[in-house]
Amino acid sequence: MQVGYKVVPERKMTKPELGHLKKSGCPPLKHLIEFRLKDKSVVTSYTPGQELSVSDMFKEGEKVDVAGTSIGKGFQGTVKRWGHHRGFMTHGSKSHREHGSMGAGTTPGRVFPGLKQAGHMGNERITIRAQQILKIDSVRKAIVVKGCVPGKPGSIVEVRVAKVVGKNC
């Protein structure tokens, strides 16, 4: 099942996207996300182009998984990216925020794969599992969850019923 969000003018869509949406009788939508449904009987309960409401999909107190793109931090060193300890700041030290040793010497003569190094941090898909829905506002079409939500304010997130719910979630 595909779910769309945010109506946009037709000129901002490609012809294949427009054709796909017109076929189902939907207006031009900027964001399309596809969900797999376990039961085929659930699919027949929806019609193409039907508008979904938040209160029909979720209930207060229910656990959900919230997925989205985390805030990008750019190129970061090992101290910020992996939480490594910094070096000495005094006593002649020149390595304050460097990573330290990268591995052994002549043998093995290489750096083993998977070493935590500096690099690009953030701007990746993150799923925060088993968050409780505190409130559903059907007027503003909003859900209030207990906990953090990945991404910047205004970014698109995907909310689905929690896969795993238990004591440790």
mmCIF file of C-alpha atoms in Angstrom:
data_model
loop_
_atom_site.group_PDB
_atom_site.id
_atom_site.type_symbol
_atom_site.label_atom_id
_atom_site.label_comp_id
_atom_site.label_asym_id
_atom_site.label_seq_id
_atom_site.Cartn_x
_atom_site.Cartn_y
_atom_site.Cartn_z
ATOM 1 C CA MET A 1 0.000 0.000 0.000
ATOM 2 C CA GLN A 2 1.355 3.431 -0.924
ATOM 3 C CA VAL A 3 0.747 6.482 1.246
ATOM 4 C CA GLY A 4 1.318 10.021 -0.058
ATOM 5 C CA TYR A 5 1.766 13.381 1.622
ATOM 6 C CA LYS A 6 1.865 17.084 0.681
ATOM 7 C CA VAL A 7 -0.062 18.193 -2.398
ATOM 8 C CA VAL A 8 2.100 20.107 -4.909
ATOM 9 C CA PRO A 9 1.461 21.738 -8.313
ATOM 10 C CA GLU A 10 1.597 19.418 -11.335
ATOM 11 C CA ARG A 11 4.581 21.294 -12.807
ATOM 12 C CA LYS A 12 6.733 20.074 -9.900
ATOM 13 C CA MET A 13 6.114 16.408 -10.760
ATOM 14 C CA THR A 14 7.641 14.218 -13.445
ATOM 15 C CA LYS A 15 5.370 12.669 -16.072
ATOM 16 C CA PRO A 16 5.828 9.101 -14.757
ATOM 17 C CA GLU A 17 4.945 10.226 -11.212
ATOM 18 C CA LEU A 18 1.890 12.139 -12.450
ATOM 19 C CA GLY A 19 0.697 9.162 -14.478
ATOM 20 C CA HIS A 20 1.085 6.845 -11.496
ATOM 21 C CA LEU A 21 -0.947 9.143 -9.224
ATOM 22 C CA LYS A 22 -3.640 9.974 -11.804
ATOM 23 C CA LYS A 23 -4.176 6.256 -12.400
ATOM 24 C CA SER A 24 -5.266 5.881 -8.773
ATOM 25 C CA GLY A 25 -7.226 9.156 -8.764
ATOM 26 C CA CYS A 26 -4.882 11.014 -6.402
ATOM 27 C CA PRO A 27 -3.750 14.639 -6.576
ATOM 28 C CA PRO A 28 -0.026 15.330 -7.231
ATOM 29 C CA LEU A 29 1.796 14.364 -4.009
ATOM 30 C CA LYS A 30 5.407 15.184 -3.131
ATOM 31 C CA HIS A 31 6.189 12.238 -0.838
ATOM 32 C CA LEU A 32 5.197 8.608 -1.497
ATOM 33 C CA ILE A 33 6.001 5.794 0.939
ATOM 34 C CA GLU A 34 5.146 2.146 0.443
ATOM 35 C CA PHE A 35 4.046 -0.100 3.317
ATOM 36 C CA ARG A 36 3.758 -3.881 3.203
ATOM 37 C CA LEU A 37 0.586 -5.252 4.754
ATOM 38 C CA LYS A 38 0.424 -8.760 6.195
ATOM 39 C CA ASP A 39 -3.272 -9.415 5.531
ATOM 40 C CA LYS A 40 -4.789 -9.053 2.080
ATOM 41 C CA SER A 41 -8.143 -8.426 3.764
ATOM 42 C CA VAL A 42 -6.755 -5.122 5.092
ATOM 43 C CA VAL A 43 -5.910 -4.018 1.538
ATOM 44 C CA THR A 44 -9.508 -4.455 0.385
ATOM 45 C CA SER A 45 -10.761 -2.178 3.187
ATOM 46 C CA TYR A 46 -9.011 0.799 1.526
ATOM 47 C CA THR A 47 -9.811 2.371 -1.838
ATOM 48 C CA PRO A 48 -7.271 4.144 -4.101
ATOM 49 C CA GLY A 49 -7.170 7.877 -3.381
ATOM 50 C CA GLN A 50 -8.755 7.485 0.067
ATOM 51 C CA GLU A 51 -7.633 10.001 2.705
ATOM 52 C CA LEU A 52 -6.391 8.416 5.936
ATOM 53 C CA SER A 53 -6.906 9.959 9.367
ATOM 54 C CA VAL A 54 -4.462 9.658 12.256
ATOM 55 C CA SER A 55 -7.133 8.595 14.747
ATOM 56 C CA ASP A 56 -8.159 5.642 12.528
ATOM 57 C CA MET A 57 -4.600 4.343 12.214
ATOM 58 C CA PHE A 58 -3.355 4.613 15.827
ATOM 59 C CA LYS A 59 -4.693 4.707 19.388
ATOM 60 C CA GLU A 60 -3.409 6.538 22.462
ATOM 61 C CA GLY A 61 -1.113 4.378 24.593
ATOM 62 C CA GLU A 62 -0.099 2.223 21.601
ATOM 63 C CA LYS A 63 3.600 1.534 20.933
ATOM 64 C CA VAL A 64 5.013 2.670 17.578
ATOM 65 C CA ASP A 65 8.322 2.668 15.707
ATOM 66 C CA VAL A 66 9.343 6.112 14.393
ATOM 67 C CA ALA A 67 11.803 6.205 11.470
ATOM 68 C CA GLY A 68 13.403 9.183 9.760
ATOM 69 C CA THR A 69 16.642 10.757 8.569
ATOM 70 C CA SER A 70 18.888 11.978 11.384
ATOM 71 C CA ILE A 71 20.371 15.479 11.427
ATOM 72 C CA GLY A 72 23.604 15.625 9.389
ATOM 73 C CA LYS A 73 26.734 16.636 11.313
ATOM 74 C CA GLY A 74 29.189 16.658 8.403
ATOM 75 C CA PHE A 75 32.740 15.282 8.678
ATOM 76 C CA GLN A 76 33.528 14.626 12.349
ATOM 77 C CA GLY A 77 36.524 13.297 14.248
ATOM 78 C CA THR A 78 36.576 10.191 16.413
ATOM 79 C CA VAL A 79 35.959 12.104 19.653
ATOM 80 C CA LYS A 80 32.554 13.383 18.527
ATOM 81 C CA ARG A 81 31.630 10.530 16.172
ATOM 82 C CA TRP A 82 32.479 7.551 18.397
ATOM 83 C CA GLY A 83 32.922 9.112 21.844
ATOM 84 C CA HIS A 84 36.660 8.359 22.068
ATOM 85 C CA HIS A 85 38.669 9.938 24.885
ATOM 86 C CA ARG A 86 40.888 12.859 24.015
ATOM 87 C CA GLY A 87 44.631 12.969 24.604
ATOM 88 C CA PHE A 88 46.490 14.955 27.252
ATOM 89 C CA MET A 89 46.170 18.721 26.867
ATOM 90 C CA THR A 90 49.465 19.542 28.654
ATOM 91 C CA HIS A 91 52.921 18.031 29.361
ATOM 92 C CA GLY A 92 54.101 18.501 25.766
ATOM 93 C CA SER A 93 51.296 16.539 24.134
ATOM 94 C CA LYS A 94 50.513 17.419 20.519
ATOM 95 C CA SER A 95 47.638 14.935 20.092
ATOM 96 C CA HIS A 96 44.659 16.540 21.810
ATOM 97 C CA ARG A 97 41.701 15.240 19.790
ATOM 98 C CA GLU A 98 43.405 12.658 17.563
ATOM 99 C CA HIS A 99 42.391 9.005 17.361
ATOM 100 C CA GLY A 100 45.599 7.400 18.640
ATOM 101 C CA SER A 101 46.959 4.135 17.285
ATOM 102 C CA MET A 102 45.339 2.690 14.159
ATOM 103 C CA GLY A 103 46.695 -0.826 14.612
ATOM 104 C CA ALA A 104 49.830 -2.955 14.865
ATOM 105 C CA GLY A 105 53.112 -2.444 12.986
ATOM 106 C CA THR A 106 54.760 -4.424 10.203
ATOM 107 C CA THR A 107 52.673 -7.466 11.006
ATOM 108 C CA PRO A 108 49.877 -7.383 9.872
ATOM 109 C CA GLY A 109 51.035 -4.312 7.904
ATOM 110 C CA ARG A 110 47.541 -2.988 7.374
ATOM 111 C CA VAL A 111 44.589 -1.497 9.236
ATOM 112 C CA PHE A 112 41.852 -4.043 9.931
ATOM 113 C CA PRO A 113 38.421 -3.255 8.446
ATOM 114 C CA GLY A 114 35.819 -1.814 10.788
ATOM 115 C CA LEU A 115 38.148 0.479 12.724
ATOM 116 C CA LYS A 116 36.307 3.444 14.199
ATOM 117 C CA GLN A 117 37.753 6.433 12.358
ATOM 118 C CA ALA A 118 36.796 10.002 11.520
ATOM 119 C CA GLY A 119 34.213 10.423 8.771
ATOM 120 C CA HIS A 120 30.725 11.522 7.805
ATOM 121 C CA MET A 121 28.313 11.582 10.736
ATOM 122 C CA GLY A 122 24.513 11.719 10.684
ATOM 123 C CA ASN A 123 22.149 12.129 7.713
ATOM 124 C CA GLU A 124 21.208 8.435 7.817
ATOM 125 C CA ARG A 125 17.972 6.544 8.345
ATOM 126 C CA ILE A 126 17.307 5.834 12.017
ATOM 127 C CA THR A 127 14.437 3.907 13.613
ATOM 128 C CA ILE A 128 13.541 4.580 17.234
ATOM 129 C CA ARG A 129 11.629 1.588 18.494
ATOM 130 C CA ALA A 130 8.632 1.119 20.795
ATOM 131 C CA GLN A 131 7.680 4.701 21.590
ATOM 132 C CA GLN A 132 4.384 5.255 23.354
ATOM 133 C CA ILE A 133 1.714 7.487 21.814
ATOM 134 C CA LEU A 134 0.700 10.051 24.443
ATOM 135 C CA LYS A 135 -1.885 12.014 22.472
ATOM 136 C CA ILE A 136 -3.532 12.067 19.056
ATOM 137 C CA ASP A 137 -4.703 15.455 17.758
ATOM 138 C CA SER A 138 -7.124 14.746 14.912
ATOM 139 C CA VAL A 139 -7.701 18.472 14.214
ATOM 140 C CA ARG A 140 -3.998 19.196 13.544
ATOM 141 C CA LYS A 141 -3.418 15.631 12.241
ATOM 142 C CA ALA A 142 -0.560 15.170 14.704
ATOM 143 C CA ILE A 143 0.727 12.443 17.019
ATOM 144 C CA VAL A 144 2.546 13.168 20.295
ATOM 145 C CA VAL A 145 5.027 10.417 21.221
ATOM 146 C CA LYS A 146 7.026 9.919 24.406
ATOM 147 C CA GLY A 147 10.692 10.208 23.433
ATOM 148 C CA CYS A 148 12.763 11.603 20.611
ATOM 149 C CA VAL A 149 11.951 11.788 16.913
ATOM 150 C CA PRO A 150 14.784 11.614 14.346
ATOM 151 C CA GLY A 151 15.473 14.568 12.050
ATOM 152 C CA LYS A 152 15.043 18.310 12.003
ATOM 153 C CA PRO A 153 11.740 20.035 12.808
ATOM 154 C CA GLY A 154 9.539 19.689 9.729
ATOM 155 C CA SER A 155 11.300 16.626 8.298
ATOM 156 C CA ILE A 156 9.299 13.611 7.108
ATOM 157 C CA VAL A 157 9.038 10.678 9.530
ATOM 158 C CA GLU A 158 7.502 7.243 9.121
ATOM 159 C CA VAL A 159 5.319 5.986 11.993
ATOM 160 C CA ARG A 160 4.261 2.341 12.129
ATOM 161 C CA VAL A 161 2.988 -0.079 14.769
ATOM 162 C CA ALA A 162 5.922 -1.367 16.843
ATOM 163 C CA LYS A 163 7.412 -4.668 15.660
ATOM 164 C CA VAL A 164 8.747 -5.647 19.088
ATOM 165 C CA VAL A 165 7.058 -4.671 22.344
ATOM 166 C CA GLY A 166 8.289 -5.978 25.665
ATOM 167 C CA LYS A 167 9.931 -5.293 28.985
ATOM 168 C CA ASN A 168 13.201 -4.089 27.467
ATOM 169 C CA CYS A 169 11.692 -1.801 24.805
#
